[in-house]
Amino acid sequence: MAMQSTQPLGEMLVSMGLISQDQLQIAVKEQHRTGSRLGEVLVSLGFCGEEDISRIVARQAGVKMIDLDKRKPDAAALKMIDQEYARRNKLVPIKLDGDTLTVAMDNTFDVMLTDQLQQRTAKFIEVVQATESDILDAIENFYLGAGRDDDQIEQLALAAERAGTSEGEVTEESESTLVKLVDQLLIKGIKSECTDIHFEPDTNTIRTRYRVDGILHQGPALPKSLQQALIARVKVMSNLNIAESRLPQDGRFRFFMGKRQLDLRVSTFPTVHGENVVMRLLDKSKVILGLDRLGFTPKNLDKFKKAISRSSGIILVTGPTGSGKTTTLYSALTYLNNSERKIITLEDPVEYEIPLIRQGQINAKAGFTYAAGMRSILRQDPDIILVGEIRDAETAEIATQAALTGHLVFSTLHTNDSAGAFPRLVDMGIEPFLVSSSVIAVLAQRLIRKICLECKTVYEPTGEDLEKLGLKGKTGKYTFYRGSGCDNCSGTGYQGRCAIYELMPVSQKIENLVLQRSDGPVIKKTAIEEGMTTLFHDALIKAVNGQTSIEEVLRVTYTGS
């Protein structure tokens, strides 16, 4: 058993540098107002993660902390406690060893519940700590049985087809079955930790696909006859126009699985075989809000913290859609958030709500554009501004003026690397002297898959791959790993993703190059000479450290040059 700690939770979090004293004071006031536990308040305010709280609660209680993602409960243990009781009390039985039943709980201080469990099971209860969301996920996954999602979806689809008409209209009999079918398709996506769910009508079927760790995977095929009813159900959930099928539509809705609340952004697009539907899952509980946990190297983290601690200037984050830019920006804002600063954002849309930060959502139809919003924001007396994206010259110009008049501005650009941000702004029509004097740092990033820890194994890369990496003849110096594929990672060899970064602080030399209208490669060469780590080399560091494979490094960063 771990050593108990008598230091209060809040003080422990402050002493470990996970929250500031100012954030603790805000959370304590909120706790007094709501009556909730301090840990729950800190997580809801976005000041720290659920895992941080759970780890410290485990230390306070003197119990072990476990990760339910890596620990599957025994079938014998699950039989000791029924599903409804487990869900109601937020616990999951892990292991039955003779007369000892190990149970994961989110509140290990609940002695009365432990005594009740002992009487209910006639076993000695050994308590371990786990996060609440992990416990609720485990109940959904393990009590229902892993691998049964596709079977349930197939049965529900057949039942809905039998109850409906050949045209796919929803009858009274089929409506509840259809609701269950859509819910089950969503639950399958949530369990697989996917970021997007695709419904793709084809000639004779409706294909489903799930994007997991950046790669699309085939899901269950659904009967073509359900197409109209299925899409109508999604439109109802998203508050879209059911009668309109000729034009693209965008909407959103919330979905609950256990205690987890997910926001889903929905996009419909008419094709020759019917409306294509894509749903993006935004799970706040899975967003890492903490600069120390994003994947920065110590050198880059120190440089980034120095840049965002400046009182004025523009900090740009670049990368394609789905590269984690929003998470990085939200983490930076959370790091800077305190009662002495006013932070206002302009986003399209607001993906995650951050407590204490004023977040505005773009509404182009109403005339609330980035440019219009920026003009209004400057009259709101902000210290820090987040502009979701610099899309046009007007927005870029106002952001530049805001930076030069004493505001710290965060935004994003769609460029391939950090150096490309400067010619992109100049091409928009911003004068080079304004760009060079306002931009203080550019951060390029991508997401790269991590090797599954359950099937991680040493291997020897091919000579061709080593040559692409510039490591041919140096194999004796490094050990490389990859995942062989297992049930834990659905045979892919990867589980989860981390970010790779290319951080370019703007030095005097780079300022001069921008003034001279130098192109991206020239600026990048100078930045490398000044010590910048490129995306490729940051990914390579993670491969050498055993976090990812060299195939993944080449997939994400190799340009062939």
Coordinates of C-alpha atoms in Angstrom, one line a residue:
M1 CA 0.0 0.0 0.0
A2 CA 1.2 3.5 -0.8
M3 CA 2.1 6.0 1.9
Q4 CA -0.7 8.3 3.0
S5 CA -0.4 12.1 2.8
T6 CA -2.0 14.5 5.2
Q7 CA -1.3 17.6 2.9
P8 CA -4.6 19.0 1.5
L9 CA -5.3 18.3 -2.1
G10 CA -5.1 21.9 -3.3
E11 CA -1.8 22.5 -1.5
M12 CA -0.4 19.3 -3.1
L13 CA -1.4 20.5 -6.6
V14 CA 0.2 23.9 -6.1
S15 CA 3.4 22.4 -4.6
M16 CA 3.7 20.1 -7.7
G17 CA 3.2 23.0 -10.0
L18 CA 0.0 21.6 -11.6
I19 CA -2.1 24.7 -10.6
S20 CA -1.2 28.2 -9.4
Q21 CA -2.2 29.6 -6.1
D22 CA -4.5 32.0 -7.9
Q23 CA -6.3 29.1 -9.7
L24 CA -6.7 27.3 -6.3
Q25 CA -8.4 30.4 -4.8
I26 CA -10.8 30.6 -7.7
A27 CA -11.6 26.9 -7.4
V28 CA -12.2 27.1 -3.6
K29 CA -14.7 29.9 -4.2
E30 CA -16.5 27.9 -6.8
Q31 CA -16.5 24.8 -4.4
H32 CA -18.2 26.9 -1.7
R33 CA -20.8 28.0 -4.3
T34 CA -21.6 24.6 -5.7
G35 CA -20.8 22.2 -2.8
S36 CA -18.9 19.9 -5.2
R37 CA -15.6 18.2 -4.3
L38 CA -12.5 20.3 -4.9
G39 CA -11.1 17.9 -7.5
E40 CA -14.3 17.9 -9.5
V41 CA -14.3 21.7 -9.5
L42 CA -10.6 21.9 -10.6
V43 CA -11.3 19.6 -13.5
S44 CA -14.5 21.4 -14.6
L45 CA -12.7 24.7 -14.6
G46 CA -10.0 23.2 -16.8
F47 CA -7.2 24.0 -14.4
C48 CA -5.9 20.4 -14.3
G49 CA -6.7 17.0 -15.7
E50 CA -8.8 14.2 -14.1
E51 CA -5.7 11.9 -14.0
D52 CA -3.7 14.5 -12.0
I53 CA -6.5 14.7 -9.4
S54 CA -6.9 11.0 -9.2
R55 CA -3.2 10.4 -8.8
I56 CA -3.0 12.8 -5.8
V57 CA -6.2 11.4 -4.2
A58 CA -4.6 8.0 -4.4
R59 CA -1.5 9.3 -2.6
Q60 CA -3.7 11.0 0.0
A61 CA -5.6 7.8 0.7
G62 CA -2.5 5.6 0.6
V63 CA -3.8 3.4 -2.3
K64 CA -2.5 2.4 -5.7
M65 CA -3.4 4.3 -8.8
I66 CA -4.2 2.1 -11.9
D67 CA -4.9 2.8 -15.6
L68 CA -8.0 1.0 -16.7
D69 CA -7.0 1.4 -20.3
K70 CA -4.2 -1.0 -19.7
R71 CA -5.9 -3.3 -17.2
K72 CA -8.8 -5.6 -18.1
P73 CA -11.0 -6.8 -15.3
D74 CA -11.3 -10.5 -14.6
A75 CA -14.5 -12.2 -15.7
A76 CA -14.8 -13.7 -12.2
A77 CA -14.5 -10.3 -10.6
L78 CA -17.2 -8.8 -12.8
K79 CA -19.6 -11.5 -11.7
M80 CA -19.3 -10.4 -8.0
I81 CA -20.9 -6.9 -8.6
D82 CA -23.8 -6.3 -11.0
Q83 CA -23.5 -3.6 -13.7
E84 CA -26.2 -1.2 -12.3
Y85 CA -24.6 -1.2 -8.8
A86 CA -21.2 -0.6 -10.3
R87 CA -22.5 2.4 -12.4
R88 CA -24.5 3.9 -9.6
N89 CA -21.5 3.9 -7.2
K90 CA -18.8 4.6 -9.9
L91 CA -16.7 1.5 -9.3
V92 CA -15.5 -1.5 -11.2
P93 CA -14.3 -4.9 -9.9
I94 CA -10.8 -5.7 -11.2
K95 CA -9.5 -9.0 -9.7
L96 CA -10.8 -11.8 -7.6
D97 CA -7.9 -13.6 -5.7
G98 CA -9.2 -16.1 -3.2
D99 CA -11.1 -14.1 -0.5
T100 CA -9.8 -10.7 -1.8
L101 CA -11.7 -8.6 -4.4
T102 CA -9.8 -5.7 -5.9
V103 CA -12.1 -2.8 -6.8
A104 CA -11.3 0.4 -8.6
M105 CA -13.1 3.5 -7.3
D106 CA -13.0 7.2 -8.0
N107 CA -13.5 8.1 -4.3
T108 CA -11.3 5.9 -2.3
F109 CA -12.1 7.8 0.9
D110 CA -15.7 6.4 0.9
V111 CA -15.3 4.0 3.8
M112 CA -19.1 3.3 4.0
L113 CA -19.2 2.1 0.4
T114 CA -16.2 -0.2 1.0
D115 CA -17.9 -1.7 4.1
Q116 CA -21.1 -2.1 2.0
L117 CA -19.1 -3.9 -0.7
Q118 CA -17.6 -6.2 1.9
Q119 CA -21.0 -7.2 3.2
R120 CA -22.5 -7.5 -0.4
T121 CA -19.7 -9.8 -1.7
A122 CA -18.5 -11.5 1.5
K123 CA -15.0 -10.7 0.3
F124 CA -12.2 -8.6 1.7
I125 CA -12.1 -5.4 -0.4
E126 CA -8.8 -4.0 -1.6
V127 CA -9.4 -0.5 -3.0
V128 CA -7.4 1.0 -5.9
Q129 CA -7.8 4.5 -7.5
A130 CA -9.0 5.2 -11.0
T131 CA -10.5 8.2 -12.8
E132 CA -14.3 8.5 -12.9
S133 CA -14.4 8.6 -16.7
D134 CA -12.1 5.6 -17.0
I135 CA -14.4 3.7 -14.5
L136 CA -17.6 4.6 -16.5
D137 CA -15.9 3.6 -19.7
A138 CA -14.8 0.3 -18.3
I139 CA -18.3 -0.5 -17.2
E140 CA -19.6 0.2 -20.7
N141 CA -16.8 -1.8 -22.3
F142 CA -16.5 -4.9 -20.0
Y143 CA -20.0 -5.5 -18.7
L144 CA -21.4 -5.4 -22.2
G145 CA -18.5 -7.5 -23.5
A146 CA -15.7 -6.3 -25.9
G147 CA -16.2 -6.9 -29.6
R148 CA -20.0 -7.1 -29.4
D149 CA -20.6 -3.6 -30.9
D150 CA -20.7 -4.8 -34.5
D151 CA -23.0 -7.7 -33.7
Q152 CA -25.4 -5.3 -31.9
I153 CA -25.3 -2.8 -34.7
E154 CA -26.0 -5.6 -37.3
Q155 CA -29.0 -6.8 -35.3
L156 CA -30.4 -3.3 -34.8
A157 CA -30.0 -2.6 -38.5
L158 CA -31.9 -5.7 -39.5
A159 CA -34.6 -5.0 -37.0
A160 CA -35.0 -1.4 -38.2
E161 CA -35.1 -2.6 -41.8
R162 CA -37.8 -5.2 -41.1
A163 CA -39.9 -2.6 -39.2
G164 CA -39.6 0.1 -41.8
T165 CA -40.6 0.3 -45.5
S166 CA -38.5 -0.3 -48.6
E167 CA -38.1 3.5 -49.0
G168 CA -36.6 3.8 -45.6
E169 CA -39.4 5.8 -44.0
V170 CA -39.5 5.8 -40.2
T171 CA -42.6 4.1 -38.8
E172 CA -43.7 4.1 -35.1
E173 CA -42.4 0.5 -34.8
S174 CA -39.0 1.3 -36.3
E175 CA -38.3 4.7 -34.7
S176 CA -37.0 3.4 -31.4
T177 CA -34.9 0.8 -33.1
L178 CA -33.4 3.5 -35.4
V179 CA -32.6 5.7 -32.3
K180 CA -30.8 2.7 -30.7
L181 CA -28.9 2.0 -33.9
V182 CA -27.6 5.6 -34.2
D183 CA -26.7 5.6 -30.5
Q184 CA -24.8 2.3 -30.9
L185 CA -22.9 3.6 -33.9
L186 CA -21.8 6.6 -31.8
I187 CA -20.9 4.4 -28.8
K188 CA -18.7 2.2 -31.1
G189 CA -16.9 5.4 -32.2
I190 CA -16.5 6.7 -28.6
K191 CA -15.1 3.3 -27.4
S192 CA -12.6 3.2 -30.2
E193 CA -11.4 6.8 -29.3
C194 CA -12.2 7.9 -32.8
T195 CA -12.2 11.6 -33.9
D196 CA -14.6 11.3 -36.8
I197 CA -17.5 9.0 -37.8
H198 CA -18.4 8.8 -41.6
F199 CA -21.7 7.6 -43.0
E200 CA -21.1 7.1 -46.7
P201 CA -24.1 6.0 -48.9
D202 CA -23.0 3.8 -51.9
T203 CA -24.9 2.1 -54.7
N204 CA -26.2 -0.8 -52.6
T205 CA -25.2 -0.1 -49.0
I206 CA -24.2 2.6 -46.5
R207 CA -20.6 2.3 -45.4
T208 CA -19.5 3.5 -42.0
R209 CA -15.9 4.5 -41.3
Y210 CA -14.2 5.6 -38.1
R211 CA -11.0 7.8 -38.0
V212 CA -8.8 6.4 -35.2
D213 CA -5.4 8.0 -34.5
G214 CA -5.6 9.8 -37.8
I215 CA -6.3 6.7 -39.9
L216 CA -9.7 5.7 -41.3
H217 CA -10.9 2.2 -40.4
Q218 CA -13.9 0.3 -41.9
G219 CA -17.0 0.0 -39.7
P220 CA -20.2 -2.0 -40.2
A221 CA -22.1 -1.9 -43.5
L222 CA -25.7 -0.9 -43.2
P223 CA -28.7 -1.7 -45.5
K224 CA -29.3 0.9 -48.2
S225 CA -33.0 0.9 -47.3
L226 CA -32.2 2.7 -44.0
Q227 CA -30.4 5.6 -45.7
Q228 CA -33.2 8.1 -45.7
A229 CA -34.3 7.3 -42.1
L230 CA -30.7 7.2 -40.8
I231 CA -29.7 10.6 -42.2
A232 CA -33.0 12.1 -41.0
R233 CA -32.3 10.8 -37.5
V234 CA -28.9 12.5 -37.5
K235 CA -30.4 15.7 -38.9
V236 CA -33.0 15.8 -36.1
M237 CA -30.3 15.3 -33.5
S238 CA -28.3 18.2 -35.1
N239 CA -31.3 20.5 -35.6
L240 CA -30.8 20.5 -39.4
N241 CA -33.4 20.9 -42.1
I242 CA -34.7 17.3 -42.8
A243 CA -36.4 18.4 -46.1
E244 CA -33.2 19.9 -47.6
S245 CA -31.0 17.2 -49.2
R246 CA -29.6 19.2 -52.2
L247 CA -27.3 21.6 -50.2
P248 CA -24.6 21.0 -47.6
Q249 CA -25.6 21.7 -44.0
D250 CA -23.7 22.1 -40.7
G251 CA -24.9 21.4 -37.2
R252 CA -24.0 20.1 -33.8
F253 CA -25.4 18.1 -30.9
R254 CA -24.4 16.7 -27.5
F255 CA -24.3 13.0 -26.7
F256 CA -23.8 11.4 -23.3
M257 CA -22.1 8.1 -22.6
G258 CA -22.0 7.4 -18.9
K259 CA -20.9 10.7 -17.4
R260 CA -18.9 11.6 -20.5
Q261 CA -20.4 14.4 -22.4
L262 CA -19.3 14.7 -26.1
D263 CA -20.0 17.6 -28.5
L264 CA -20.4 16.4 -32.1
R265 CA -20.0 18.7 -35.1
V266 CA -22.1 17.4 -38.0
S267 CA -21.6 18.1 -41.7
T268 CA -23.8 16.8 -44.5
F269 CA -22.7 16.8 -48.2
P270 CA -24.9 15.8 -51.2
T271 CA -23.3 13.1 -53.4
V272 CA -24.7 11.1 -56.4
H273 CA -25.7 8.2 -54.0
G274 CA -27.2 10.4 -51.3
E275 CA -26.1 12.7 -48.5
N276 CA -22.7 12.0 -47.0
V277 CA -22.5 12.6 -43.2
V278 CA -19.4 13.2 -41.2
M279 CA -19.5 13.7 -37.4
R280 CA -16.5 15.1 -35.5
L281 CA -16.3 14.0 -31.9
L282 CA -15.1 16.6 -29.4
D283 CA -14.5 15.0 -26.0
K284 CA -13.5 17.5 -23.4
S285 CA -12.4 14.8 -21.0
K286 CA -9.8 13.6 -23.4
V287 CA -8.3 17.1 -24.2
I288 CA -4.9 17.5 -22.6
L289 CA -4.8 21.0 -21.2
G290 CA -1.3 21.4 -19.9
L291 CA 1.8 22.5 -21.7
D292 CA 4.0 20.0 -19.8
R293 CA 2.0 17.1 -21.2
L294 CA 1.7 17.9 -24.9
G295 CA 4.9 16.4 -26.0
F296 CA 7.3 19.4 -26.1
T297 CA 11.0 18.6 -25.6
P298 CA 12.4 20.5 -22.5
K299 CA 14.2 22.9 -24.8
N300 CA 11.1 23.7 -26.9
L301 CA 8.9 23.9 -23.8
D302 CA 11.2 26.5 -22.2
K303 CA 11.2 28.6 -25.4
F304 CA 7.4 28.4 -25.9
K305 CA 6.7 29.4 -22.3
K306 CA 9.1 32.4 -22.7
A307 CA 7.3 33.4 -25.9
I308 CA 3.7 33.2 -24.5
S309 CA 4.8 35.1 -21.4
R310 CA 5.5 38.2 -23.5
S311 CA 3.1 41.1 -22.9
S312 CA 2.5 41.7 -26.6
G313 CA 3.0 40.3 -30.1
I314 CA 1.5 37.5 -32.3
I315 CA 2.1 33.8 -31.7
L316 CA 1.1 31.7 -34.7
V317 CA 0.4 27.9 -34.6
T318 CA 0.5 26.3 -38.1
G319 CA -0.5 22.9 -39.4
P320 CA -3.3 21.0 -41.3
T321 CA -6.8 20.4 -39.9
G322 CA -6.7 17.8 -37.1
S323 CA -3.1 18.4 -36.1
G324 CA -3.9 19.4 -32.5
K325 CA -3.6 23.2 -32.9
T326 CA -6.7 23.9 -30.8
T327 CA -5.4 21.8 -27.9
T328 CA -2.0 23.6 -28.0
L329 CA -3.7 27.0 -28.0
Y330 CA -6.2 26.1 -25.3
S331 CA -3.3 24.8 -23.1
A332 CA -1.4 28.0 -23.6
L333 CA -4.5 30.1 -22.6
T334 CA -5.0 27.8 -19.5
Y335 CA -1.4 28.3 -18.6
L336 CA -1.8 32.1 -18.8
N337 CA -5.3 32.3 -17.3
N338 CA -5.6 34.1 -14.0
S339 CA -7.8 36.8 -12.4
E340 CA -5.4 39.6 -13.4
R341 CA -5.8 39.0 -17.2
K342 CA -8.7 39.3 -19.5
I343 CA -8.7 36.7 -22.3
I344 CA -11.2 36.8 -25.2
T345 CA -11.4 34.4 -28.1
L346 CA -13.0 34.4 -31.6
E347 CA -13.5 30.8 -32.8
D348 CA -15.3 29.1 -35.6
P349 CA -16.8 27.1 -33.9
V350 CA -16.0 27.1 -30.2
E351 CA -14.8 23.5 -29.9
Y352 CA -14.4 23.3 -26.1
E353 CA -15.6 25.7 -23.5
I354 CA -12.9 27.0 -21.1
P355 CA -14.1 28.4 -17.8
L356 CA -13.2 32.0 -17.0
I357 CA -12.3 32.8 -20.6
R358 CA -14.7 34.8 -22.8
Q359 CA -15.3 32.8 -25.9
G360 CA -17.1 34.2 -29.0
Q361 CA -18.3 32.1 -31.9
I362 CA -18.2 33.4 -35.5
N363 CA -21.6 33.8 -37.2
A364 CA -20.9 34.8 -40.8
K365 CA -24.6 34.9 -41.8
A366 CA -25.2 37.5 -39.1
G367 CA -22.1 39.5 -40.2
F368 CA -20.1 38.4 -37.1
T369 CA -16.9 37.6 -39.0
Y370 CA -13.3 37.3 -37.7
A371 CA -12.6 40.9 -38.9
A372 CA -15.8 42.3 -37.4
G373 CA -15.2 40.4 -34.2
M374 CA -11.6 41.6 -33.9
R375 CA -12.7 45.2 -34.1
S376 CA -15.2 44.7 -31.3
I377 CA -12.8 42.7 -29.1
L378 CA -10.3 45.6 -29.0
R379 CA -13.1 47.7 -27.3
Q380 CA -13.5 45.0 -24.6
D381 CA -10.2 45.9 -22.9
P382 CA -8.5 42.4 -23.4
D383 CA -5.0 41.5 -22.4
I384 CA -4.9 38.3 -24.5
I385 CA -6.8 37.6 -27.8
L386 CA -7.2 34.2 -29.5
V387 CA -8.3 34.5 -33.2
G388 CA -9.2 31.0 -34.4
E389 CA -7.7 31.5 -37.8
I390 CA -6.2 34.4 -39.9
R391 CA -8.1 33.8 -43.2
D392 CA -7.9 37.2 -44.9
A393 CA -6.0 40.4 -45.1
E394 CA -8.4 42.4 -42.9
T395 CA -8.2 40.0 -40.0
A396 CA -4.4 39.8 -40.4
E397 CA -4.1 43.6 -40.4
I398 CA -6.3 44.0 -37.3
A399 CA -4.3 41.2 -35.5
T400 CA -1.1 43.0 -36.4
Q401 CA -2.3 46.3 -35.1
A402 CA -3.6 44.7 -31.9
A403 CA -0.1 43.1 -31.3
L404 CA 1.6 46.5 -31.9
T405 CA -0.7 48.3 -29.4
G406 CA 0.1 46.1 -26.5
H407 CA -2.0 42.9 -26.8
L408 CA -0.8 39.3 -26.9
V409 CA -2.5 37.6 -29.9
F410 CA -2.7 33.9 -30.6
S411 CA -3.9 32.5 -34.0
T412 CA -3.5 29.8 -36.6
L413 CA -2.4 29.6 -40.2
H414 CA -2.5 26.8 -42.7
T415 CA 1.1 26.5 -43.8
N416 CA 3.3 23.4 -44.1
D417 CA 6.0 24.6 -41.7
S418 CA 6.8 27.5 -39.3
A419 CA 8.9 29.5 -41.9
G420 CA 6.0 29.5 -44.4
A421 CA 3.9 31.7 -42.1
F422 CA 5.9 34.9 -43.0
P423 CA 5.6 34.8 -46.8
R424 CA 1.9 33.8 -46.3
L425 CA 1.2 37.0 -44.3
V426 CA 3.1 39.1 -46.8
D427 CA 1.1 37.5 -49.6
M428 CA -2.1 38.5 -47.8
G429 CA -1.0 42.1 -48.2
I430 CA 0.6 42.8 -44.8
E431 CA 3.7 45.0 -45.1
P432 CA 6.9 43.1 -44.2
F433 CA 7.9 45.6 -41.5
L434 CA 4.6 45.0 -39.7
V435 CA 5.0 41.2 -39.9
S436 CA 8.6 41.3 -38.6
S437 CA 7.8 43.7 -35.7
S438 CA 4.6 41.9 -34.6
V439 CA 5.2 38.1 -34.9
I440 CA 7.3 36.9 -32.0
A441 CA 7.1 33.1 -32.6
V442 CA 5.7 30.5 -35.0
L443 CA 4.9 26.9 -33.9
A444 CA 4.3 24.2 -36.5
Q445 CA 2.9 20.9 -35.4
R446 CA 1.6 17.5 -36.5
L447 CA 0.2 14.5 -34.6
I448 CA 2.1 11.2 -34.7
R449 CA 0.9 7.8 -33.6
K450 CA 2.4 6.2 -30.5
I451 CA 3.5 2.5 -30.3
C452 CA 1.0 0.2 -28.4
L453 CA 2.7 -0.6 -25.1
E454 CA 1.1 -4.1 -25.0
C455 CA 2.8 -5.3 -28.2
K456 CA 5.8 -3.1 -28.4
T457 CA 8.8 -5.0 -29.7
V458 CA 12.4 -4.3 -30.9
Y459 CA 13.1 -4.6 -34.6
E460 CA 15.6 -3.8 -37.3
P461 CA 14.5 -1.2 -39.9
T462 CA 15.1 -1.7 -43.6
G463 CA 18.2 -0.1 -45.2
E464 CA 15.9 2.1 -47.4
D465 CA 14.1 3.5 -44.3
L466 CA 17.4 4.2 -42.5
E467 CA 18.7 6.0 -45.6
K468 CA 15.6 8.2 -45.7
L469 CA 16.2 9.1 -42.1
G470 CA 19.9 9.8 -42.6
L471 CA 20.8 7.0 -40.2
K472 CA 22.3 4.4 -42.6
G473 CA 25.4 2.9 -41.0
K474 CA 24.5 4.1 -37.5
T475 CA 22.2 1.3 -36.4
G476 CA 24.5 0.2 -33.6
K477 CA 23.8 3.5 -31.8
Y478 CA 20.0 3.2 -31.6
T479 CA 17.3 0.7 -30.8
F480 CA 14.1 1.0 -32.7
Y481 CA 10.6 -0.3 -31.8
R482 CA 7.3 -1.0 -33.4
G483 CA 4.0 -2.6 -32.4
S484 CA 3.4 -6.2 -33.6
G485 CA -0.4 -5.8 -33.4
C486 CA -2.6 -7.1 -30.6
D487 CA -6.2 -7.0 -29.4
N488 CA -5.4 -3.9 -27.3
C489 CA -4.6 -1.8 -30.5
S490 CA -7.0 -3.7 -32.9
G491 CA -4.0 -5.2 -34.7
T492 CA -2.6 -1.7 -35.8
G493 CA 0.5 -1.7 -33.5
Y494 CA -0.4 1.9 -32.4
Q495 CA -2.5 3.4 -29.6
G496 CA -2.9 7.1 -29.1
R497 CA -1.1 10.0 -30.6
C498 CA 1.3 12.7 -29.4
A499 CA 2.4 16.0 -31.0
I500 CA 5.6 16.8 -32.8
Y501 CA 6.7 20.4 -32.9
E502 CA 8.8 22.9 -34.8
L503 CA 9.2 26.1 -32.8
M504 CA 10.7 29.2 -34.4
P505 CA 11.2 32.2 -32.1
V506 CA 11.7 35.4 -34.2
S507 CA 15.3 36.5 -33.8
Q508 CA 16.9 39.7 -35.2
K509 CA 18.2 37.7 -38.2
I510 CA 14.8 36.3 -39.0
E511 CA 13.3 39.8 -38.7
N512 CA 15.8 41.1 -41.3
L513 CA 15.0 38.2 -43.7
V514 CA 11.2 39.0 -43.4
L515 CA 11.9 42.7 -44.1
Q516 CA 13.8 41.5 -47.3
R517 CA 10.8 39.4 -48.3
S518 CA 12.9 36.2 -48.2
D519 CA 11.0 33.0 -49.0
G520 CA 10.3 30.2 -46.5
P521 CA 13.3 27.9 -47.2
V522 CA 15.8 30.7 -46.6
I523 CA 14.1 31.7 -43.3
K524 CA 14.0 28.0 -42.3
K525 CA 17.7 27.5 -43.0
T526 CA 18.6 30.5 -40.8
A527 CA 16.3 29.2 -38.0
I528 CA 18.0 25.7 -38.1
E529 CA 21.4 27.4 -37.9
E530 CA 20.1 29.2 -34.8
G531 CA 19.1 25.9 -33.2
M532 CA 15.5 25.2 -34.3
T533 CA 14.5 21.5 -34.2
T534 CA 12.4 20.7 -37.4
L535 CA 9.2 18.6 -37.4
F536 CA 11.2 15.7 -38.9
H537 CA 13.9 15.8 -36.2
D538 CA 11.4 16.1 -33.4
A539 CA 9.6 13.0 -34.7
L540 CA 13.0 11.2 -35.0
I541 CA 13.8 12.0 -31.4
K542 CA 10.5 10.3 -30.4
A543 CA 11.4 7.3 -32.5
V544 CA 14.8 7.0 -30.9
N545 CA 13.1 7.3 -27.5
G546 CA 10.8 4.4 -28.3
Q547 CA 7.6 6.4 -28.4
T548 CA 6.9 5.9 -32.1
S549 CA 8.2 3.9 -35.1
I550 CA 10.3 5.1 -38.0
E551 CA 7.6 4.1 -40.4
E552 CA 5.3 6.5 -38.6
V553 CA 8.0 9.2 -38.7
L554 CA 8.3 8.8 -42.5
R555 CA 4.5 8.7 -43.0
V556 CA 4.0 12.0 -41.2
T557 CA 7.1 14.0 -42.0
Y558 CA 9.0 12.5 -45.0
T559 CA 8.9 14.8 -48.1
G560 CA 11.3 13.0 -50.3
S561 CA 13.7 15.9 -50.4

